[in-house]
Short mmCIF file of C-alpha atoms in Angstrom, two decimals:
data_model
loop_
_atom_site.label_atom_id
_atom_site.label_comp_id
_atom_site.label_asym_id
_atom_site.label_seq_id
_atom_site.Cartn_x
_atom_site.Cartn_y
_atom_site.Cartn_z
CA ARG A 22 121.11 116.01 80.76
CA ASP A 23 123.70 114.17 82.91
CA PHE A 24 123.92 117.19 85.14
CA CYS A 25 120.10 117.11 85.88
CA LEU A 26 120.15 113.37 86.47
CA SER A 27 123.15 113.70 88.74
CA ARG A 28 121.53 116.55 90.64
CA GLY A 29 118.32 114.63 91.01
CA LEU A 30 120.09 111.60 92.40
CA GLY A 31 122.00 113.83 94.73
CA ASP A 32 118.68 115.19 96.13
CA VAL A 33 117.44 111.61 96.66
CA TYR A 34 120.68 110.74 98.37
CA LYS A 35 120.39 113.79 100.64
CA ARG A 36 116.85 112.78 101.58
CA GLN A 37 117.99 109.26 102.42
CA MET A 38 120.74 110.69 104.55
CA GLY A 39 118.32 112.28 106.97
CA ASP A 40 118.12 115.95 105.71
CA GLU A 41 114.38 115.72 105.76
CA ALA A 42 113.94 119.21 107.29
CA ARG A 43 115.38 120.72 104.15
CA TYR A 44 113.03 118.94 101.80
CA TYR A 45 109.77 118.31 103.68
CA SER A 46 107.49 120.61 105.66
CA ASP A 47 106.76 120.14 109.33
CA ALA A 48 103.33 118.83 108.47
CA GLU A 49 104.64 116.32 105.95
CA ARG A 50 107.27 115.09 108.54
CA GLN A 51 104.49 114.87 111.24
CA ALA A 52 102.18 112.96 108.90
CA GLN A 53 105.05 110.47 108.13
CA ALA A 54 105.82 110.02 111.79
CA GLU A 55 102.15 109.28 112.53
CA ARG A 56 101.99 106.73 109.58
CA GLU A 57 105.08 104.98 110.96
CA ARG A 58 103.62 104.85 114.50
CA ALA A 59 100.35 103.43 113.16
CA GLU A 60 102.29 100.74 111.16
CA HIS A 61 104.40 99.86 114.14
CA GLU A 62 101.26 99.52 116.32
CA GLN A 63 99.55 97.38 113.68
CA THR A 64 102.68 95.13 113.54
CA ARG A 65 102.58 94.77 117.39
CA ASP A 66 98.87 93.97 117.36
CA VAL A 67 99.16 91.33 114.64
CA PHE A 68 102.12 89.78 116.38
CA ALA A 69 100.38 89.70 119.70
CA LEU A 70 97.61 87.66 117.95
CA LEU A 71 100.15 85.19 116.70
CA GLU A 72 102.71 85.00 119.53
CA GLY A 73 103.35 81.43 120.67
CA THR A 74 103.79 78.04 119.13
CA TRP A 75 101.24 76.72 116.58
CA ILE A 76 101.41 72.92 116.00
CA SER A 77 99.91 70.91 113.14
CA GLU A 78 97.38 68.21 114.05
CA ASP A 79 99.95 65.47 113.18
CA GLY A 80 102.59 67.15 115.31
CA LEU A 81 105.15 67.25 112.48
CA GLN A 82 104.94 70.93 111.50
CA LYS A 83 104.88 74.18 113.50
CA TYR A 84 105.05 77.86 113.52
CA VAL A 85 106.83 79.70 116.35
CA PHE A 86 106.27 83.47 116.84
CA SER A 87 108.26 85.13 119.58
CA THR A 88 109.71 88.42 120.76
CA ASP A 89 112.88 89.18 122.63
CA ALA A 90 112.84 90.26 126.31
CA ASP A 91 112.14 93.97 125.63
CA GLY A 92 109.74 93.24 122.70
CA SER A 93 111.84 95.13 120.21
CA GLU A 94 112.59 92.14 117.97
CA LEU A 95 109.90 89.96 116.47
CA ARG A 96 110.77 86.56 115.07
CA ALA A 97 108.76 84.06 113.06
CA ALA A 98 109.81 80.47 112.26
CA GLU A 99 108.22 77.76 110.15
CA LEU A 100 109.51 74.26 111.13
CA TRP A 101 108.87 70.69 110.05
CA PHE A 102 110.04 67.46 111.54
CA ASP A 103 112.25 65.15 109.43
CA GLU A 104 111.35 61.73 110.60
CA THR A 105 114.27 60.10 108.77
CA GLU A 106 116.97 62.32 110.48
CA GLN A 107 114.84 62.76 113.65
CA LYS A 108 115.35 66.55 113.71
CA TRP A 109 113.53 69.76 113.14
CA ASN A 110 114.23 71.77 109.95
CA GLY A 111 112.87 75.16 109.02
CA TRP A 112 113.50 78.81 108.33
CA GLU A 113 113.16 81.91 110.45
CA LEU A 114 112.80 85.58 109.76
CA CYS A 115 113.14 88.77 111.76
CA VAL A 116 109.81 90.56 111.24
CA GLU A 117 110.02 94.19 110.24
CA SER A 118 106.30 94.77 109.63
CA ALA A 119 103.00 92.87 109.82
CA PHE A 120 99.50 93.45 108.46
CA GLN A 121 96.37 91.48 107.97
CA THR A 122 93.78 91.67 105.23
CA PRO A 123 90.59 89.67 104.48
CA TYR A 124 91.29 86.47 102.53
CA PHE A 125 90.19 86.49 98.89
CA GLY A 126 91.50 83.21 97.62
CA GLY A 127 89.29 80.49 96.29
CA GLU A 128 90.57 77.34 97.90
CA TYR A 129 88.21 77.40 100.88
CA SER A 130 84.37 77.31 101.09
CA GLU A 131 82.56 80.65 101.49
CA ASP A 132 81.69 79.84 105.10
CA VAL A 133 85.33 79.22 106.04
CA ALA A 134 86.81 82.00 103.88
CA GLU A 135 84.68 84.69 105.53
CA HIS A 136 86.61 84.09 108.75
CA LEU A 137 90.08 83.97 107.24
CA GLN A 138 92.57 86.79 107.56
CA GLU A 139 95.73 86.72 105.48
CA ILE A 140 98.63 87.80 107.57
CA VAL A 141 101.76 89.05 105.93
CA LEU A 142 104.99 89.23 108.02
CA GLY A 143 107.48 91.49 106.30
CA ASN A 144 111.06 90.14 106.50
CA SER A 145 113.63 92.68 107.69
CA ASP A 146 115.92 91.18 105.05
CA HIS A 147 114.39 92.74 101.93
CA ALA A 148 116.18 90.34 99.68
CA ALA A 149 114.52 87.31 101.34
CA ALA A 150 110.91 86.05 101.40
CA ASP A 151 108.18 87.33 103.62
CA MET A 152 106.00 84.90 105.57
CA CYS A 153 102.20 84.62 104.94
CA VAL A 154 99.77 82.68 107.14
CA LEU A 155 96.03 82.34 107.04
CA TYR A 156 94.37 82.95 110.37
CA ASP A 157 90.94 81.55 111.01
CA SER A 158 89.36 83.92 113.54
CA GLU A 159 86.33 81.74 114.19
CA GLU A 160 88.34 78.57 114.90
CA ASN A 161 91.41 80.31 116.24
CA VAL A 162 93.70 78.24 114.05
CA ILE A 163 96.25 78.85 111.30
CA ARG A 164 95.31 77.12 108.08
CA ASP A 165 97.61 75.90 105.28
CA THR A 166 96.45 74.08 102.15
CA ASN A 167 96.09 70.73 103.82
CA THR A 168 97.18 71.45 107.39
CA ILE A 169 95.60 73.07 110.38
CA TYR A 170 97.72 74.51 113.28
CA HIS A 171 96.45 74.86 116.78
CA LYS A 172 97.99 77.23 119.34
CA GLN A 173 99.77 75.33 122.04
#
């Protein structure tokens, strides 16, 4: 029993180490490469929609979505202004993947909800939180529970 478990884990380890040709057919590797290209393209498309600075109506909160010079690194930050200390605080993540889906929550009226897209930005640090935003395609704003962000 230990031998089988050990052998099974060894196979998984080999697959993780890049010996795909030994374990997967050409068609399977090609299909995987096509899925990865499509996911990468979707991430770029979603990020192009968000790229820039989005500021709350009161000016005390913002989202900043940016890329590095060659476009290979995508960053997302959520910031809020601490009026007592007169400084911006927040958190940032390096985006590994992004996708959008229709919004199905119940906190908005039907006429607003039909234009909402939930956008999930996957953190490259898998031990840390992802970022989710609600994009209103009709109003071109990001919505939070009680806050609306406009693109600057």
